[in-house]
GROMACS .gro file of C-alpha atoms in nm:
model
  217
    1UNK     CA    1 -16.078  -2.039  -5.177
    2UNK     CA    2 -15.828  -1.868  -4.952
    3UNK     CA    3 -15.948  -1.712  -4.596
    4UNK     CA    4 -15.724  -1.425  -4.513
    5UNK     CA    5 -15.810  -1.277  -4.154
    6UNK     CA    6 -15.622  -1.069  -3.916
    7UNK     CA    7 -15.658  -0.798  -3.699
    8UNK     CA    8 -15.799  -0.475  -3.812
    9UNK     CA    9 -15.541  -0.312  -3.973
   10UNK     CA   10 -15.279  -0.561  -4.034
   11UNK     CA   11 -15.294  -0.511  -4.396
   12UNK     CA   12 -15.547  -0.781  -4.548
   13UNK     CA   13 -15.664  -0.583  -4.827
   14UNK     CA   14 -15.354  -0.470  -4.934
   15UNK     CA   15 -15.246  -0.846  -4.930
   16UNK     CA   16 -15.526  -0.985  -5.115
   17UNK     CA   17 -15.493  -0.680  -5.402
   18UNK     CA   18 -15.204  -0.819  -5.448
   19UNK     CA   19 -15.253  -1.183  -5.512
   20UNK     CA   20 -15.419  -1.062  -5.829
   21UNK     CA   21 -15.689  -1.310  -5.715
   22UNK     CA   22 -16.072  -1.237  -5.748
   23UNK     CA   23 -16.165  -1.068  -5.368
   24UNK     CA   24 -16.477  -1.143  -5.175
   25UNK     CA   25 -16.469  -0.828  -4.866
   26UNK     CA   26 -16.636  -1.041  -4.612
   27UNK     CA   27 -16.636  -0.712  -4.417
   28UNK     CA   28 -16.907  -0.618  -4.629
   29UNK     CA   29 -17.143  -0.881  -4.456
   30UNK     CA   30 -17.153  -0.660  -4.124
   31UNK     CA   31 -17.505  -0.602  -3.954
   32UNK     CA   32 -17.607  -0.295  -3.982
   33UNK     CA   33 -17.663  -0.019  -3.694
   34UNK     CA   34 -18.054  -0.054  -3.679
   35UNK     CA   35 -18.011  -0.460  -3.618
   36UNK     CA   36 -18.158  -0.541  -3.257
   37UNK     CA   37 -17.881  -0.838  -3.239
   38UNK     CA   38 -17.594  -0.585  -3.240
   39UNK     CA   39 -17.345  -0.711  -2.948
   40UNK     CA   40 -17.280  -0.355  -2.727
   41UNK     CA   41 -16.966  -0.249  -2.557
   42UNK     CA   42 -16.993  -0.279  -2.205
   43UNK     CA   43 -16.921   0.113  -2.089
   44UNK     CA   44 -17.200   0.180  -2.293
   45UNK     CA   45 -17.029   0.338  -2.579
   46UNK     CA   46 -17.250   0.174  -2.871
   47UNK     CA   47 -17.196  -0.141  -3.056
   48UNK     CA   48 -16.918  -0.371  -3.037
   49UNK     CA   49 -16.798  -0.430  -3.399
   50UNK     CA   50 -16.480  -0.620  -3.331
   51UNK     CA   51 -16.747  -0.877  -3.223
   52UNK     CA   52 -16.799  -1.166  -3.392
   53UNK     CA   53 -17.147  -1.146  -3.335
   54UNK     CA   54 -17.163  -0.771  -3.549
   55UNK     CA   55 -17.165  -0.962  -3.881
   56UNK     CA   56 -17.359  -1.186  -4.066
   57UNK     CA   57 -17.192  -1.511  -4.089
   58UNK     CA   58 -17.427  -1.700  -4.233
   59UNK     CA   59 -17.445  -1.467  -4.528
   60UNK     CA   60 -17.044  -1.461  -4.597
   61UNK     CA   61 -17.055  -1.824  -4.644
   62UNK     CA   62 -17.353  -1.878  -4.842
   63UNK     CA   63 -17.166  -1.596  -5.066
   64UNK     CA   64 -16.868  -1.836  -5.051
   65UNK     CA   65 -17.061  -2.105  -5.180
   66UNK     CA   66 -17.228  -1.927  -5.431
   67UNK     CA   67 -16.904  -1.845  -5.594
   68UNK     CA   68 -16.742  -2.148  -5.551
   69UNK     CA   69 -17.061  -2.362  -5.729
   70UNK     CA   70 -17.191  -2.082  -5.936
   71UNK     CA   71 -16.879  -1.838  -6.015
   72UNK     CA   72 -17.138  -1.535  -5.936
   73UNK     CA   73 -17.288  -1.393  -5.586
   74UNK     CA   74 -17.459  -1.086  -5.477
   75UNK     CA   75 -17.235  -0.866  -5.204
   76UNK     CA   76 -17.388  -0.579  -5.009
   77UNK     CA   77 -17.190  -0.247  -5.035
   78UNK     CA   78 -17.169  -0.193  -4.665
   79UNK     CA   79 -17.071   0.166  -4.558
   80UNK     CA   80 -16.875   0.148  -4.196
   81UNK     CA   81 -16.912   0.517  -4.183
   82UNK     CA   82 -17.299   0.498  -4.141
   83UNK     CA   83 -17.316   0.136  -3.995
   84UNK     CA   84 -17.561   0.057  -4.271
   85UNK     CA   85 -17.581  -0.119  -4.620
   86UNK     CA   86 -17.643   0.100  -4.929
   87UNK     CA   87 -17.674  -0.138  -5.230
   88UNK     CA   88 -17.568  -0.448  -5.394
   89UNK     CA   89 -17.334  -0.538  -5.600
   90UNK     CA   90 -17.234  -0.860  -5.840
   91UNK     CA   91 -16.887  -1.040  -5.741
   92UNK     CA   92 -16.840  -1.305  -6.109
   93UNK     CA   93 -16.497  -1.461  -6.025
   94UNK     CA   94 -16.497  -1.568  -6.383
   95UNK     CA   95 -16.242  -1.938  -6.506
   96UNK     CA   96 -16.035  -1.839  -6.161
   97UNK     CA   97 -16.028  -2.143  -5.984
   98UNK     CA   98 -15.925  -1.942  -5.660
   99UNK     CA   99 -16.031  -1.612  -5.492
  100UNK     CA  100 -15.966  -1.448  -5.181
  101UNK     CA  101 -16.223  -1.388  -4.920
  102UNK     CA  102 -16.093  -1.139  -4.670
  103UNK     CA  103 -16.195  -0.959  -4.320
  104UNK     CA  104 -16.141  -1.001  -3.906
  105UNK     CA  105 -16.384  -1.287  -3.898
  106UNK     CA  106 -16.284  -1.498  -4.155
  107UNK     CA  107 -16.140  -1.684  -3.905
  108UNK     CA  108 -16.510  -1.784  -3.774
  109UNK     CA  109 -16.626  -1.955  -4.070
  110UNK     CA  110 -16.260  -2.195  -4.132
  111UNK     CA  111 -16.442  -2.534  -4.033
  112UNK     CA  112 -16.831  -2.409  -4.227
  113UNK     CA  113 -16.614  -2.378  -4.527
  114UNK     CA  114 -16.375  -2.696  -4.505
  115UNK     CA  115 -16.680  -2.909  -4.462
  116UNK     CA  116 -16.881  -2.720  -4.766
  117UNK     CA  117 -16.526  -2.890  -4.928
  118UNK     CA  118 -16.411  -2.538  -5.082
  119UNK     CA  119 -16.074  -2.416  -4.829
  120UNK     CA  120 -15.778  -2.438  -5.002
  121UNK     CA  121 -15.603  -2.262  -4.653
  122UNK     CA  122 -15.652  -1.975  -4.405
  123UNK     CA  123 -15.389  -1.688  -4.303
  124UNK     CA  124 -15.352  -1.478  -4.044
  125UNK     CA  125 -15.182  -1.158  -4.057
  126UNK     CA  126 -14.964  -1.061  -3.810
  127UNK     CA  127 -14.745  -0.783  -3.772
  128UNK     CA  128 -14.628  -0.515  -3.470
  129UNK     CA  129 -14.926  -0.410  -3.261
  130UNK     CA  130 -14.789  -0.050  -3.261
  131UNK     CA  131 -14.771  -0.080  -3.654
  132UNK     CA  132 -15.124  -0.214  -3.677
  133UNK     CA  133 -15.234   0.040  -3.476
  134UNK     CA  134 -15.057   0.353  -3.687
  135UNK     CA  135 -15.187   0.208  -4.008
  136UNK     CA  136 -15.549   0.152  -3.902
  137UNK     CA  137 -15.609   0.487  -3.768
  138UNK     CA  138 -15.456   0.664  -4.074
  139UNK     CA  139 -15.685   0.473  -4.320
  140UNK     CA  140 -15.987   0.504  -4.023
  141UNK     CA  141 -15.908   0.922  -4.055
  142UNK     CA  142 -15.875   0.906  -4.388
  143UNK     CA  143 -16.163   0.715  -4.477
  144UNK     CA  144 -16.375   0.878  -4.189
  145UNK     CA  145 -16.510   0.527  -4.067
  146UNK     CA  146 -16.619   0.675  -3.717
  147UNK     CA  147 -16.537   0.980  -3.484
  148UNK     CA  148 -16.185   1.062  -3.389
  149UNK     CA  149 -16.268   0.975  -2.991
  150UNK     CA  150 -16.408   0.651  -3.091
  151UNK     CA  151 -16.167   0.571  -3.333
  152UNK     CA  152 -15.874   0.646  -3.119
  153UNK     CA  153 -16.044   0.440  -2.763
  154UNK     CA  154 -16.086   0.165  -3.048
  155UNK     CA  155 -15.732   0.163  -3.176
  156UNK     CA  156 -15.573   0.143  -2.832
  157UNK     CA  157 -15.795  -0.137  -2.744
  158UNK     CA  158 -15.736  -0.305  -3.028
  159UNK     CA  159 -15.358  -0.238  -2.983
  160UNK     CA  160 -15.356  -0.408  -2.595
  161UNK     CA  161 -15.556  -0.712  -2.718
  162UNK     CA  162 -15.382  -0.812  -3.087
  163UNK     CA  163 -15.184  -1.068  -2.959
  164UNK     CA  164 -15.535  -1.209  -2.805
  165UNK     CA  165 -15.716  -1.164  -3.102
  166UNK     CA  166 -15.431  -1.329  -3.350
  167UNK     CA  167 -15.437  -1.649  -3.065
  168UNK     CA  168 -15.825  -1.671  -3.121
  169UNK     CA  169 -15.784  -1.675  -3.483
  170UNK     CA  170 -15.500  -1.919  -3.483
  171UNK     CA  171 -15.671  -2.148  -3.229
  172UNK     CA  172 -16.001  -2.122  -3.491
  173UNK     CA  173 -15.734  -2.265  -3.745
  174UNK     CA  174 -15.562  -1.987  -3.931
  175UNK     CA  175 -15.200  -2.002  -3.997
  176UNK     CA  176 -15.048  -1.692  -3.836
  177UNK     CA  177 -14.783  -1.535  -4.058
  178UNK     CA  178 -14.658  -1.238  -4.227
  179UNK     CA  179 -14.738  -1.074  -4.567
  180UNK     CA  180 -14.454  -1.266  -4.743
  181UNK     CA  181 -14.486  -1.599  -4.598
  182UNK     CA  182 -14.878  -1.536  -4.701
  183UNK     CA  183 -14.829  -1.438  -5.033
  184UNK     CA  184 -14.610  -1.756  -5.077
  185UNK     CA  185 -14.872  -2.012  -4.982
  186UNK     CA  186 -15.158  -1.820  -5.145
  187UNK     CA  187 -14.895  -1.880  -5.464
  188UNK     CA  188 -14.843  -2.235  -5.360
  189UNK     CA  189 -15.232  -2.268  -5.370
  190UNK     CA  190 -15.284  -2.122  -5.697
  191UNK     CA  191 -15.031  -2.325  -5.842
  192UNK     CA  192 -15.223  -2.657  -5.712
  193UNK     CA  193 -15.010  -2.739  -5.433
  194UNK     CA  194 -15.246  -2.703  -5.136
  195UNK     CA  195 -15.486  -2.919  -5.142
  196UNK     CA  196 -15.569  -2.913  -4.787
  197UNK     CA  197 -15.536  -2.666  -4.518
  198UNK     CA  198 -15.210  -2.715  -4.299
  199UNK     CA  199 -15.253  -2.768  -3.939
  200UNK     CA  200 -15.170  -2.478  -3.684
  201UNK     CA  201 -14.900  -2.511  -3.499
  202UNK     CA  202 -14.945  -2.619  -3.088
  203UNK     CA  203 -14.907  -2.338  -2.907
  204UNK     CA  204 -14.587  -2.166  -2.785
  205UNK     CA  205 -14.418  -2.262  -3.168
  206UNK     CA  206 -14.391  -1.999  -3.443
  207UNK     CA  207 -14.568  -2.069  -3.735
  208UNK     CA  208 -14.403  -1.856  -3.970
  209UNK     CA  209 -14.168  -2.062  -4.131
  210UNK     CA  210 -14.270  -2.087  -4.534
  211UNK     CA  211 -14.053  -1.975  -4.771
  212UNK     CA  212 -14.132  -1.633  -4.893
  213UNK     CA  213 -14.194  -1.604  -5.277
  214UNK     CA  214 -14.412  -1.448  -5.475
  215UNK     CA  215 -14.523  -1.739  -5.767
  216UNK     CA  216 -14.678  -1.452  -5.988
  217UNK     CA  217 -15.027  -1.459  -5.825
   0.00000   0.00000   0.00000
């Protein structure tokens, strides 16, 4: 299984769509609104959901390892517009033996999954923070996720503290990287030659130094 992460935004779902691969939307494992453990933003302006502590961990990975022993897990279908789930569906990842599991805190659950034995690696997106920031709110608007006001405060946040949040998620054990250096080790994987996750880089090196190539996945 391949944990793809990055900041909201930086094109994860796009990425994984890509691959071809089976997709587990760990996004879809967020709390909902009425849940008294919600983590709130400190000027009072409602929950915090670019907290770790605004989704269900324990749930993403027990869907992980459903999939990876069973082929077959239930997934909420989690509407971010109302904060709230409003069904369930089936994920069956079939024969593949690799799927993508995707969202902004797949970084949390890298060392859960390496000792359940099924991480084959774990990606970080990273891109311009200005970029990121253009793309999310056009899909946010589109999509109507929130309110403009809220979505706009939560883009420029988001935009001041990417290079933070990529750090955390690189220090948690993602590779940090860029959509074609991804798609070239999520090939590399499918093709059986990443066995183990690669260690990330001491701090103040760039990462980003795979070949990029594309092995049909």
């Amino acid at each position: 299984m391949i944990l793809l992460t990055g900041p909201s935004g930086s094109g994860k779902s796009s990425l994984a769509a890509l691959t071809g691969l089976p997709v587990l939307n760990l996004d879809d494992f967020y709390k909902e609104g009425t849940d008294p453990t919600l983590p709130q933003l400190p000027d009072g302006a409602g929950a915090d959901w670019d907290s770790p502590l605004s989704w269900d961990a324990d749930a993403a990975v027990a869907a992980i390892e459903a999939l990876c022993r069973t082929t077959r897990t239930a997934v909420p279908l989690y509407s971010i517009a109302t904060s709230a789930r409003t069904g369930e569906s089936v994920l069956d990842i079939g024969r593949t033996p690799l799927f993508v599991a995707e969202g902004i805190f797949a970084a949390d659950i890298i060392d859960r999954c390496r000792e359940l034995g099924v991480l084959a690696d774990a990606l970080c997106l990273r891109g311009r923070p200005s970029t990121t920031f253009r793309r999310r709110l056009a899909r946010d608007l589109r999509e109507g996720r929130k309110p403009v006001l809220y979505l706009l405060r939560r883009g420029l946040r988001l935009m001041r503290d990417e290079r933070g949040i990529v750090s955390r998620q690189a220090a948690l054990g993602a590779f940090p990287c860029g959509k074609d250096t991804a798609m070239g080790r999520i090939a590399a994987a499918a093709a059986g030659r990443c066995g183990t996750v690669a260690a990330t880089p001491a701090p103040g090196r760039t990462p980003d130094r795979a070949p990029a190539r594309n092995a049909g996945v």
